PDB file of C-alpha atoms in Angstrom:
ATOM      1  CA  UNK T   1       0.000   0.000   0.000  1.00 38.00           C
ATOM      2  CA  UNK T   2       1.392   3.383  -0.985  1.00 37.00           C
ATOM      3  CA  UNK T   3       1.000   6.628   0.847  1.00 37.00           C
ATOM      4  CA  UNK T   4       0.661   9.748  -1.312  1.00 36.00           C
ATOM      5  CA  UNK T   5       1.241  13.313  -0.186  1.00 37.00           C
ATOM      6  CA  UNK T   6      -0.009  16.195  -2.301  1.00 36.00           C
ATOM      7  CA  UNK T   7       2.214  19.184  -2.904  1.00 36.00           C
ATOM      8  CA  UNK T   8       0.814  22.543  -3.956  1.00 38.00           C
ATOM      9  CA  UNK T   9       2.798  25.153  -5.840  1.00 38.00           C
ATOM     10  CA  UNK T  10       2.476  28.674  -4.482  1.00 41.00           C
ATOM     11  CA  UNK T  11       3.019  31.037  -7.380  1.00 43.00           C
ATOM     12  CA  UNK T  12       3.106  34.241  -5.344  1.00 46.00           C
ATOM     13  CA  UNK T  13       5.918  35.138  -2.943  1.00 54.00           C
ATOM     14  CA  UNK T  14       4.901  33.840   0.516  1.00 52.00           C
ATOM     15  CA  UNK T  15       5.092  36.218   3.477  1.00 61.00           C
ATOM     16  CA  UNK T  16       7.381  35.623   6.449  1.00 60.00           C
ATOM     17  CA  UNK T  17       4.352  34.623   8.536  1.00 61.00           C
ATOM     18  CA  UNK T  18       3.285  32.096   5.872  1.00 60.00           C
ATOM     19  CA  UNK T  19       6.778  30.581   5.859  1.00 57.00           C
ATOM     20  CA  UNK T  20       6.686  30.322   9.672  1.00 62.00           C
ATOM     21  CA  UNK T  21       3.354  28.489   9.528  1.00 60.00           C
ATOM     22  CA  UNK T  22       4.540  26.093   6.793  1.00 58.00           C
ATOM     23  CA  UNK T  23       7.616  25.329   8.918  1.00 58.00           C
ATOM     24  CA  UNK T  24       5.367  24.720  11.919  1.00 62.00           C
ATOM     25  CA  UNK T  25       3.269  22.223   9.937  1.00 58.00           C
ATOM     26  CA  UNK T  26       6.368  20.500   8.543  1.00 54.00           C
ATOM     27  CA  UNK T  27       7.704  19.750  11.997  1.00 54.00           C
ATOM     28  CA  UNK T  28       4.335  18.809  13.499  1.00 59.00           C
ATOM     29  CA  UNK T  29       2.881  16.413  10.885  1.00 53.00           C
ATOM     30  CA  UNK T  30       4.017  12.840  11.327  1.00 49.00           C
ATOM     31  CA  UNK T  31       3.173   9.716   9.294  1.00 47.00           C
ATOM     32  CA  UNK T  32       2.257   6.577  11.232  1.00 48.00           C
ATOM     33  CA  UNK T  33       4.244   3.788   9.524  1.00 45.00           C
ATOM     34  CA  UNK T  34       1.872   1.050  10.705  1.00 45.00           C
ATOM     35  CA  UNK T  35      -1.425   2.457   9.459  1.00 44.00           C
ATOM     36  CA  UNK T  36      -0.194   4.870   6.772  1.00 37.00           C
ATOM     37  CA  UNK T  37      -2.510   7.438   8.352  1.00 38.00           C
ATOM     38  CA  UNK T  38      -1.411  10.997   8.902  1.00 42.00           C
ATOM     39  CA  UNK T  39      -1.261  11.817  12.598  1.00 49.00           C
ATOM     40  CA  UNK T  40      -1.374  15.492  13.433  1.00 61.00           C
ATOM     41  CA  UNK T  41       0.486  16.308  16.636  1.00 74.00           C
ATOM     42  CA  UNK T  42       0.382  20.002  17.368  1.00 85.00           C
ATOM     43  CA  UNK T  43       3.225  21.432  19.419  1.00 93.00           C
ATOM     44  CA  UNK T  44       3.272  25.012  20.607  1.00 97.00           C
ATOM     45  CA  UNK T  45       6.172  26.720  22.303  1.00 99.00           C
ATOM     46  CA  UNK T  46       4.526  29.124  24.712  1.00 99.00           C
ATOM     47  CA  UNK T  47       6.097  31.885  26.786  1.00 99.00           C
ATOM     48  CA  UNK T  48       5.068  34.477  29.356  1.00 99.00           C
ATOM     49  CA  UNK T  49       7.209  37.552  29.933  1.00 99.00           C
ATOM     50  CA  UNK T  50       6.757  40.631  32.108  1.00 98.00           C
ATOM     51  CA  UNK T  51       8.781  43.121  30.084  1.00 97.00           C
ATOM     52  CA  UNK T  52       8.647  46.027  32.592  1.00 94.00           C
ATOM     53  CA  UNK T  53       7.534  48.522  29.965  1.00 94.00           C
ATOM     54  CA  UNK T  54      10.577  47.839  27.822  1.00 91.00           C
ATOM     55  CA  UNK T  55      13.020  48.999  30.481  1.00 86.00           C
ATOM     56  CA  UNK T  56      16.392  47.272  30.291  1.00 85.00           C
ATOM     57  CA  UNK T  57      17.728  45.797  33.545  1.00 84.00           C
ATOM     58  CA  UNK T  58      20.723  44.073  31.984  1.00 79.00           C
ATOM     59  CA  UNK T  59      23.016  47.078  32.489  1.00 73.00           C
ATOM     60  CA  UNK T  60      21.936  48.180  35.988  1.00 64.00           C
ATOM     61  CA  UNK T  61      19.256  46.905  38.395  1.00 59.00           C
ATOM     62  CA  UNK T  62      16.877  49.860  38.402  1.00 63.00           C
ATOM     63  CA  UNK T  63      15.722  49.709  34.810  1.00 56.00           C
ATOM     64  CA  UNK T  64      16.297  53.368  33.995  1.00 66.00           C
ATOM     65  CA  UNK T  65      17.478  52.531  30.501  1.00 81.00           C
ATOM     66  CA  UNK T  66      14.505  52.178  28.137  1.00 86.00           C
ATOM     67  CA  UNK T  67      15.491  49.614  25.537  1.00 89.00           C
ATOM     68  CA  UNK T  68      12.664  47.311  24.342  1.00 92.00           C
ATOM     69  CA  UNK T  69      15.040  45.768  21.815  1.00 94.00           C
ATOM     70  CA  UNK T  70      16.714  43.930  24.719  1.00 94.00           C
ATOM     71  CA  UNK T  71      13.456  42.049  25.376  1.00 96.00           C
ATOM     72  CA  UNK T  72      12.981  41.549  21.645  1.00 97.00           C
ATOM     73  CA  UNK T  73      16.392  39.874  21.466  1.00 97.00           C
ATOM     74  CA  UNK T  74      15.364  37.544  24.312  1.00 98.00           C
ATOM     75  CA  UNK T  75      12.112  36.595  22.592  1.00 99.00           C
ATOM     76  CA  UNK T  76      13.903  36.068  19.280  1.00 98.00           C
ATOM     77  CA  UNK T  77      16.420  33.743  20.947  1.00 98.00           C
ATOM     78  CA  UNK T  78      13.775  31.643  22.749  1.00 99.00           C
ATOM     79  CA  UNK T  79      11.517  31.689  19.657  1.00 98.00           C
ATOM     80  CA  UNK T  80       8.077  31.003  21.170  1.00 99.00           C
ATOM     81  CA  UNK T  81       5.064  30.473  18.920  1.00 98.00           C
ATOM     82  CA  UNK T  82       2.989  32.656  21.233  1.00 99.00           C
ATOM     83  CA  UNK T  83       4.052  34.999  24.026  1.00 99.00           C
ATOM     84  CA  UNK T  84       2.159  36.831  26.768  1.00 99.00           C
ATOM     85  CA  UNK T  85       3.492  40.285  27.641  1.00 99.00           C
ATOM     86  CA  UNK T  86       2.906  42.137  30.922  1.00 99.00           C
ATOM     87  CA  UNK T  87       3.569  45.795  31.761  1.00 98.00           C
ATOM     88  CA  UNK T  88       3.160  46.937  28.174  1.00 98.00           C
ATOM     89  CA  UNK T  89       3.243  50.641  27.269  1.00 97.00           C
ATOM     90  CA  UNK T  90       1.133  52.160  24.513  1.00 98.00           C
ATOM     91  CA  UNK T  91       2.147  55.603  23.228  1.00 96.00           C
ATOM     92  CA  UNK T  92       3.675  56.601  26.564  1.00 95.00           C
ATOM     93  CA  UNK T  93       6.430  59.246  26.489  1.00 91.00           C
ATOM     94  CA  UNK T  94       8.688  57.131  28.716  1.00 87.00           C
ATOM     95  CA  UNK T  95       8.775  54.480  25.981  1.00 87.00           C
ATOM     96  CA  UNK T  96       9.151  56.962  23.117  1.00 88.00           C
ATOM     97  CA  UNK T  97       5.398  56.863  22.382  1.00 92.00           C
ATOM     98  CA  UNK T  98       5.560  53.499  20.597  1.00 95.00           C
ATOM     99  CA  UNK T  99       2.773  50.924  20.667  1.00 97.00           C
ATOM    100  CA  UNK T 100       4.986  48.422  22.419  1.00 98.00           C
ATOM    101  CA  UNK T 101       3.130  45.150  21.713  1.00 98.00           C
ATOM    102  CA  UNK T 102       2.852  46.075  18.035  1.00 98.00           C
ATOM    103  CA  UNK T 103       6.471  47.258  17.951  1.00 98.00           C
ATOM    104  CA  UNK T 104       7.674  43.921  19.334  1.00 98.00           C
ATOM    105  CA  UNK T 105       5.371  41.937  17.056  1.00 98.00           C
ATOM    106  CA  UNK T 106       6.414  43.853  13.951  1.00 98.00           C
ATOM    107  CA  UNK T 107      10.116  43.464  14.742  1.00 98.00           C
ATOM    108  CA  UNK T 108       9.717  39.688  15.084  1.00 98.00           C
ATOM    109  CA  UNK T 109       7.139  39.116  12.341  1.00 98.00           C
ATOM    110  CA  UNK T 110       4.333  38.191  14.772  1.00 99.00           C
ATOM    111  CA  UNK T 111       0.701  39.188  14.994  1.00 99.00           C
ATOM    112  CA  UNK T 112      -0.009  41.331  18.064  1.00 99.00           C
ATOM    113  CA  UNK T 113      -2.778  42.506  20.386  1.00 99.00           C
ATOM    114  CA  UNK T 114      -2.958  44.954  23.292  1.00 99.00           C
ATOM    115  CA  UNK T 115      -5.405  45.349  26.194  1.00 99.00           C
ATOM    116  CA  UNK T 116      -5.311  48.623  28.174  1.00 98.00           C
ATOM    117  CA  UNK T 117      -5.704  48.516  31.942  1.00 98.00           C
ATOM    118  CA  UNK T 118      -4.869  52.145  32.707  1.00 97.00           C
ATOM    119  CA  UNK T 119      -5.338  55.350  30.704  1.00 96.00           C
ATOM    120  CA  UNK T 120      -2.725  58.013  31.354  1.00 91.00           C
ATOM    121  CA  UNK T 121      -2.330  61.427  29.769  1.00 84.00           C
ATOM    122  CA  UNK T 122      -1.079  60.654  27.231  1.00 91.00           C
ATOM    123  CA  UNK T 123      -0.870  56.949  26.588  1.00 96.00           C
ATOM    124  CA  UNK T 124      -2.094  53.608  27.914  1.00 98.00           C
ATOM    125  CA  UNK T 125      -0.659  50.716  29.913  1.00 98.00           C
ATOM    126  CA  UNK T 126      -1.696  47.073  30.145  1.00 99.00           C
ATOM    127  CA  UNK T 127      -1.144  43.579  28.749  1.00 99.00           C
ATOM    128  CA  UNK T 128       0.027  42.446  25.328  1.00 99.00           C
ATOM    129  CA  UNK T 129       0.183  39.311  23.247  1.00 99.00           C
ATOM    130  CA  UNK T 130       2.161  38.245  20.180  1.00 99.00           C
ATOM    131  CA  UNK T 131       1.553  35.165  18.032  1.00 99.00           C
ATOM    132  CA  UNK T 132       2.966  33.470  14.958  1.00 98.00           C
ATOM    133  CA  UNK T 133      -0.610  32.429  14.198  1.00 98.00           C
ATOM    134  CA  UNK T 134      -3.494  34.665  13.147  1.00 98.00           C
ATOM    135  CA  UNK T 135      -5.370  36.365  15.977  1.00 99.00           C
ATOM    136  CA  UNK T 136      -9.026  35.799  15.125  1.00 98.00           C
ATOM    137  CA  UNK T 137     -10.387  37.964  17.924  1.00 98.00           C
ATOM    138  CA  UNK T 138      -9.031  39.949  20.871  1.00 99.00           C
ATOM    139  CA  UNK T 139     -10.940  41.700  23.642  1.00 98.00           C
ATOM    140  CA  UNK T 140     -10.147  43.589  26.839  1.00 99.00           C
ATOM    141  CA  UNK T 141     -11.839  42.396  30.036  1.00 99.00           C
ATOM    142  CA  UNK T 142     -11.584  45.066  32.778  1.00 98.00           C
ATOM    143  CA  UNK T 143     -11.046  43.755  36.313  1.00 98.00           C
ATOM    144  CA  UNK T 144     -13.104  45.672  38.912  1.00 97.00           C
ATOM    145  CA  UNK T 145     -11.080  47.534  41.523  1.00 97.00           C
ATOM    146  CA  UNK T 146     -11.595  46.146  45.037  1.00 96.00           C
ATOM    147  CA  UNK T 147     -13.697  48.138  47.468  1.00 95.00           C
ATOM    148  CA  UNK T 148     -11.317  47.236  50.287  1.00 92.00           C
ATOM    149  CA  UNK T 149      -7.963  48.950  49.777  1.00 95.00           C
ATOM    150  CA  UNK T 150      -6.644  48.636  53.305  1.00 95.00           C
ATOM    151  CA  UNK T 151      -3.549  46.566  52.534  1.00 94.00           C
ATOM    152  CA  UNK T 152      -0.276  48.541  52.711  1.00 92.00           C
ATOM    153  CA  UNK T 153       0.597  47.933  49.047  1.00 92.00           C
ATOM    154  CA  UNK T 154       0.380  49.761  45.734  1.00 93.00           C
ATOM    155  CA  UNK T 155      -3.021  49.408  44.050  1.00 96.00           C
ATOM    156  CA  UNK T 156      -3.425  49.444  40.287  1.00 96.00           C
ATOM    157  CA  UNK T 157      -6.370  48.840  37.965  1.00 98.00           C
ATOM    158  CA  UNK T 158      -5.954  45.529  36.143  1.00 98.00           C
ATOM    159  CA  UNK T 159      -7.317  43.854  33.016  1.00 99.00           C
ATOM    160  CA  UNK T 160      -7.408  40.553  31.166  1.00 99.00           C
ATOM    161  CA  UNK T 161      -6.605  40.192  27.468  1.00 99.00           C
ATOM    162  CA  UNK T 162      -8.455  37.369  25.763  1.00 99.00           C
ATOM    163  CA  UNK T 163      -7.231  36.437  22.284  1.00 99.00           C
ATOM    164  CA  UNK T 164      -8.454  33.619  20.061  1.00 99.00           C
ATOM    165  CA  UNK T 165      -5.805  32.246  17.711  1.00 99.00           C
ATOM    166  CA  UNK T 166      -6.184  29.990  14.677  1.00 98.00           C
ATOM    167  CA  UNK T 167      -3.592  27.201  14.734  1.00 96.00           C
ATOM    168  CA  UNK T 168      -4.052  25.302  11.484  1.00 91.00           C
ATOM    169  CA  UNK T 169      -7.840  25.496  11.739  1.00 92.00           C
ATOM    170  CA  UNK T 170      -7.961  24.760  15.470  1.00 94.00           C
ATOM    171  CA  UNK T 171      -8.962  27.635  17.719  1.00 98.00           C
ATOM    172  CA  UNK T 172      -7.321  28.282  21.082  1.00 98.00           C
ATOM    173  CA  UNK T 173      -8.407  30.905  23.622  1.00 99.00           C
ATOM    174  CA  UNK T 174      -5.439  32.641  25.242  1.00 99.00           C
ATOM    175  CA  UNK T 175      -5.880  34.700  28.409  1.00 99.00           C
ATOM    176  CA  UNK T 176      -3.126  37.134  29.416  1.00 99.00           C
ATOM    177  CA  UNK T 177      -3.313  38.866  32.779  1.00 99.00           C
ATOM    178  CA  UNK T 178      -1.295  40.576  35.493  1.00 99.00           C
ATOM    179  CA  UNK T 179      -2.620  40.179  39.031  1.00 99.00           C
ATOM    180  CA  UNK T 180      -2.341  42.957  41.603  1.00 98.00           C
ATOM    181  CA  UNK T 181      -0.128  43.180  44.668  1.00 96.00           C
ATOM    182  CA  UNK T 182      -3.136  43.166  47.017  1.00 97.00           C
ATOM    183  CA  UNK T 183      -5.057  40.029  47.970  1.00 97.00           C
ATOM    184  CA  UNK T 184      -8.374  41.733  47.178  1.00 97.00           C
ATOM    185  CA  UNK T 185      -7.148  42.668  43.693  1.00 98.00           C
ATOM    186  CA  UNK T 186      -6.060  39.103  43.007  1.00 98.00           C
ATOM    187  CA  UNK T 187      -9.359  37.704  44.278  1.00 98.00           C
ATOM    188  CA  UNK T 188     -11.272  39.864  41.787  1.00 98.00           C
ATOM    189  CA  UNK T 189      -9.020  38.751  38.927  1.00 99.00           C
ATOM    190  CA  UNK T 190      -9.307  35.055  39.778  1.00 99.00           C
ATOM    191  CA  UNK T 191     -13.097  35.170  40.110  1.00 98.00           C
ATOM    192  CA  UNK T 192     -13.470  36.940  36.760  1.00 99.00           C
ATOM    193  CA  UNK T 193     -10.984  34.670  35.007  1.00 99.00           C
ATOM    194  CA  UNK T 194     -12.727  31.507  36.164  1.00 98.00           C
ATOM    195  CA  UNK T 195     -16.070  32.731  34.848  1.00 98.00           C
ATOM    196  CA  UNK T 196     -14.606  33.287  31.366  1.00 98.00           C
ATOM    197  CA  UNK T 197     -12.542  30.098  31.352  1.00 98.00           C
ATOM    198  CA  UNK T 198     -15.537  27.974  32.339  1.00 97.00           C
ATOM    199  CA  UNK T 199     -17.560  29.548  29.514  1.00 98.00           C
ATOM    200  CA  UNK T 200     -14.822  29.075  26.888  1.00 98.00           C
ATOM    201  CA  UNK T 201     -15.690  26.882  23.902  1.00 96.00           C
ATOM    202  CA  UNK T 202     -12.062  26.318  22.901  1.00 98.00           C
ATOM    203  CA  UNK T 203      -8.999  24.911  24.688  1.00 98.00           C
ATOM    204  CA  UNK T 204      -7.563  27.551  27.028  1.00 99.00           C
ATOM    205  CA  UNK T 205      -4.054  28.788  27.799  1.00 99.00           C
ATOM    206  CA  UNK T 206      -3.718  31.230  30.716  1.00 99.00           C
ATOM    207  CA  UNK T 207      -0.482  33.195  31.153  1.00 99.00           C
ATOM    208  CA  UNK T 208       0.958  36.070  33.089  1.00 99.00           C
ATOM    209  CA  UNK T 209       2.517  37.547  36.203  1.00 99.00           C
ATOM    210  CA  UNK T 210       0.228  36.551  39.090  1.00 99.00           C
ATOM    211  CA  UNK T 211       2.215  38.236  41.894  1.00 98.00           C
ATOM    212  CA  UNK T 212       1.608  35.224  44.140  1.00 98.00           C
ATOM    213  CA  UNK T 213       3.418  31.916  44.585  1.00 98.00           C
ATOM    214  CA  UNK T 214       1.909  28.514  43.694  1.00 98.00           C
ATOM    215  CA  UNK T 215       1.545  27.318  47.289  1.00 97.00           C
ATOM    216  CA  UNK T 216      -0.509  30.346  48.344  1.00 98.00           C
ATOM    217  CA  UNK T 217      -4.120  29.341  49.242  1.00 98.00           C
ATOM    218  CA  UNK T 218      -5.380  32.151  46.973  1.00 98.00           C
ATOM    219  CA  UNK T 219      -4.311  30.035  44.002  1.00 98.00           C
ATOM    220  CA  UNK T 220      -6.401  26.993  44.954  1.00 98.00           C
ATOM    221  CA  UNK T 221      -9.449  27.887  42.769  1.00 98.00           C
ATOM    222  CA  UNK T 222      -7.225  28.278  39.690  1.00 98.00           C
ATOM    223  CA  UNK T 223      -5.148  25.206  40.516  1.00 98.00           C
ATOM    224  CA  UNK T 224      -8.351  23.152  40.768  1.00 98.00           C
ATOM    225  CA  UNK T 225      -9.704  24.396  37.441  1.00 98.00           C
ATOM    226  CA  UNK T 226      -6.483  24.441  35.395  1.00 98.00           C
ATOM    227  CA  UNK T 227      -3.224  22.540  34.917  1.00 99.00           C
ATOM    228  CA  UNK T 228      -0.196  24.435  36.198  1.00 99.00           C
ATOM    229  CA  UNK T 229       2.677  23.680  33.816  1.00 99.00           C
ATOM    230  CA  UNK T 230       5.181  24.918  36.393  1.00 98.00           C
ATOM    231  CA  UNK T 231       4.415  22.143  38.874  1.00 97.00           C
ATOM    232  CA  UNK T 232       7.468  20.200  37.671  1.00 97.00           C
ATOM    233  CA  UNK T 233       9.965  23.043  38.080  1.00 98.00           C
ATOM    234  CA  UNK T 234      12.715  22.238  40.597  1.00 96.00           C
ATOM    235  CA  UNK T 235      12.302  23.542  44.138  1.00 94.00           C
ATOM    236  CA  UNK T 236      13.876  26.965  44.490  1.00 93.00           C
ATOM    237  CA  UNK T 237      13.169  28.028  40.899  1.00 96.00           C
ATOM    238  CA  UNK T 238      12.159  31.677  40.741  1.00 96.00           C
ATOM    239  CA  UNK T 239      11.066  34.065  37.994  1.00 97.00           C
ATOM    240  CA  UNK T 240      11.482  37.331  39.948  1.00 95.00           C
ATOM    241  CA  UNK T 241      13.761  39.158  40.362  1.00 92.00           C
ATOM    242  CA  UNK T 242      15.954  38.503  37.365  1.00 90.00           C
ATOM    243  CA  UNK T 243      19.094  39.224  39.410  1.00 79.00           C
ATOM    244  CA  UNK T 244      20.111  40.023  42.968  1.00 69.00           C
ATOM    245  CA  UNK T 245      20.477  43.774  42.650  1.00 65.00           C
ATOM    246  CA  UNK T 246      16.856  44.561  43.496  1.00 70.00           C
ATOM    247  CA  UNK T 247      16.188  46.166  46.874  1.00 70.00           C
ATOM    248  CA  UNK T 248      12.781  46.456  48.540  1.00 70.00           C
ATOM    249  CA  UNK T 249      12.065  49.484  50.731  1.00 70.00           C
ATOM    250  CA  UNK T 250      10.954  48.541  54.241  1.00 72.00           C
ATOM    251  CA  UNK T 251       8.526  50.442  56.477  1.00 71.00           C
ATOM    252  CA  UNK T 252      11.405  51.743  58.595  1.00 80.00           C
ATOM    253  CA  UNK T 253      13.004  53.268  55.489  1.00 78.00           C
ATOM    254  CA  UNK T 254      15.716  50.660  55.123  1.00 80.00           C
ATOM    255  CA  UNK T 255      16.234  48.452  52.082  1.00 76.00           C
ATOM    256  CA  UNK T 256      16.502  44.676  51.848  1.00 78.00           C
ATOM    257  CA  UNK T 257      16.968  42.367  48.844  1.00 78.00           C
ATOM    258  CA  UNK T 258      13.726  41.257  47.238  1.00 80.00           C
ATOM    259  CA  UNK T 259      12.689  37.701  48.057  1.00 86.00           C
ATOM    260  CA  UNK T 260      13.077  35.236  45.196  1.00 92.00           C
ATOM    261  CA  UNK T 261       9.593  34.417  43.904  1.00 95.00           C
ATOM    262  CA  UNK T 262       8.026  32.071  41.349  1.00 98.00           C
ATOM    263  CA  UNK T 263       5.144  34.259  40.191  1.00 98.00           C
ATOM    264  CA  UNK T 264       4.999  33.908  36.387  1.00 99.00           C
ATOM    265  CA  UNK T 265       2.626  31.205  35.145  1.00 99.00           C
ATOM    266  CA  UNK T 266       1.440  29.222  32.160  1.00 99.00           C
ATOM    267  CA  UNK T 267      -1.721  27.231  32.906  1.00 99.00           C
ATOM    268  CA  UNK T 268      -3.920  25.177  30.573  1.00 99.00           C
ATOM    269  CA  UNK T 269      -7.098  23.174  30.271  1.00 98.00           C
ATOM    270  CA  UNK T 270      -6.746  19.353  30.015  1.00 97.00           C
ATOM    271  CA  UNK T 271      -6.417  19.271  26.210  1.00 97.00           C
ATOM    272  CA  UNK T 272      -2.723  20.131  26.616  1.00 98.00           C
ATOM    273  CA  UNK T 273       0.277  18.311  28.021  1.00 97.00           C
ATOM    274  CA  UNK T 274       3.407  20.274  28.861  1.00 98.00           C
ATOM    275  CA  UNK T 275       7.119  19.568  28.514  1.00 98.00           C
ATOM    276  CA  UNK T 276      10.442  21.435  28.429  1.00 98.00           C
ATOM    277  CA  UNK T 277       9.446  23.871  31.173  1.00 99.00           C
ATOM    278  CA  UNK T 278      12.183  26.501  31.453  1.00 98.00           C
ATOM    279  CA  UNK T 279      12.726  29.700  33.419  1.00 98.00           C
ATOM    280  CA  UNK T 280      15.309  31.518  31.318  1.00 98.00           C
ATOM    281  CA  UNK T 281      18.290  33.159  33.021  1.00 95.00           C
ATOM    282  CA  UNK T 282      18.236  36.547  31.312  1.00 93.00           C
ATOM    283  CA  UNK T 283      18.217  40.087  32.707  1.00 90.00           C
ATOM    284  CA  UNK T 284      16.580  42.226  30.029  1.00 92.00           C
ATOM    285  CA  UNK T 285      13.590  42.780  32.365  1.00 93.00           C
ATOM    286  CA  UNK T 286      13.182  42.569  36.141  1.00 92.00           C
ATOM    287  CA  UNK T 287      11.326  39.270  35.491  1.00 96.00           C
ATOM    288  CA  UNK T 288      12.717  36.162  33.832  1.00 97.00           C
ATOM    289  CA  UNK T 289      10.677  34.743  30.933  1.00 98.00           C
ATOM    290  CA  UNK T 290       9.083  31.343  31.476  1.00 99.00           C
ATOM    291  CA  UNK T 291       8.415  28.982  28.556  1.00 99.00           C
ATOM    292  CA  UNK T 292       7.045  25.506  27.948  1.00 99.00           C
ATOM    293  CA  UNK T 293       6.143  23.302  24.986  1.00 98.00           C
ATOM    294  CA  UNK T 294       2.466  22.347  24.832  1.00 98.00           C
ATOM    295  CA  UNK T 295       1.302  19.231  22.992  1.00 94.00           C
ATOM    296  CA  UNK T 296      -2.335  18.898  21.943  1.00 90.00           C
TER     297      UNK T 296
END
């Protein structure tokens, strides 16, 4: 019995994004030698990265040097298929008034989306997303501010970016978020996220900086509803800070080194299995990027 594969000639010059997708299919389509049936195994390299507004921490620990190209170089080197971005500027003077998610996407040949959490004068600030695959739809989901703001931390309005991507005809819903520093802020985000995830009609990937560690009881509702890809990371792995030069101001006015925290997540619904989980040792941002390969 012979197995035939059709080849189609593309007469026009394919775009860079088309070439990326053809390469993705080439490496993900396998032929089962026993049945001569094509078996489609989709693999996605997925990454989450808090880019600190494009500030570069590789030179000195305070991030005064605005250089988004440093983060772009990191993303290019890791080469994810999709990447969540936190702390993304949009036409803010401090970042030279660029639309940062689009700037990064355009530089790398990715599609991009942005969800504003805060409106400043001028400019916006929120979450971003870049993808090798077409973004079918993208919406901003505002997270309500908590009524109780009694915790001694910085409060900031938050949002969730939901993007639907088309991976070879299969839709995936991607949620990108950045939880607050306060427990009440995080509770609002988790409650809202769960309502959208439970209503999703497609497989779900959730990514972002959650500002809380996996063993915190606040995470239990999400851990029960989703698979945490970082469960297999070795004890002591941390994604923040990216190096030891960060100092946290204490109430008495003194400074102490920041604690080492694992607070950047990639979570999925059961359609996915994860492998190659890696927290990358780079210093372009104050956070380290976290990536994994998802099979589905």
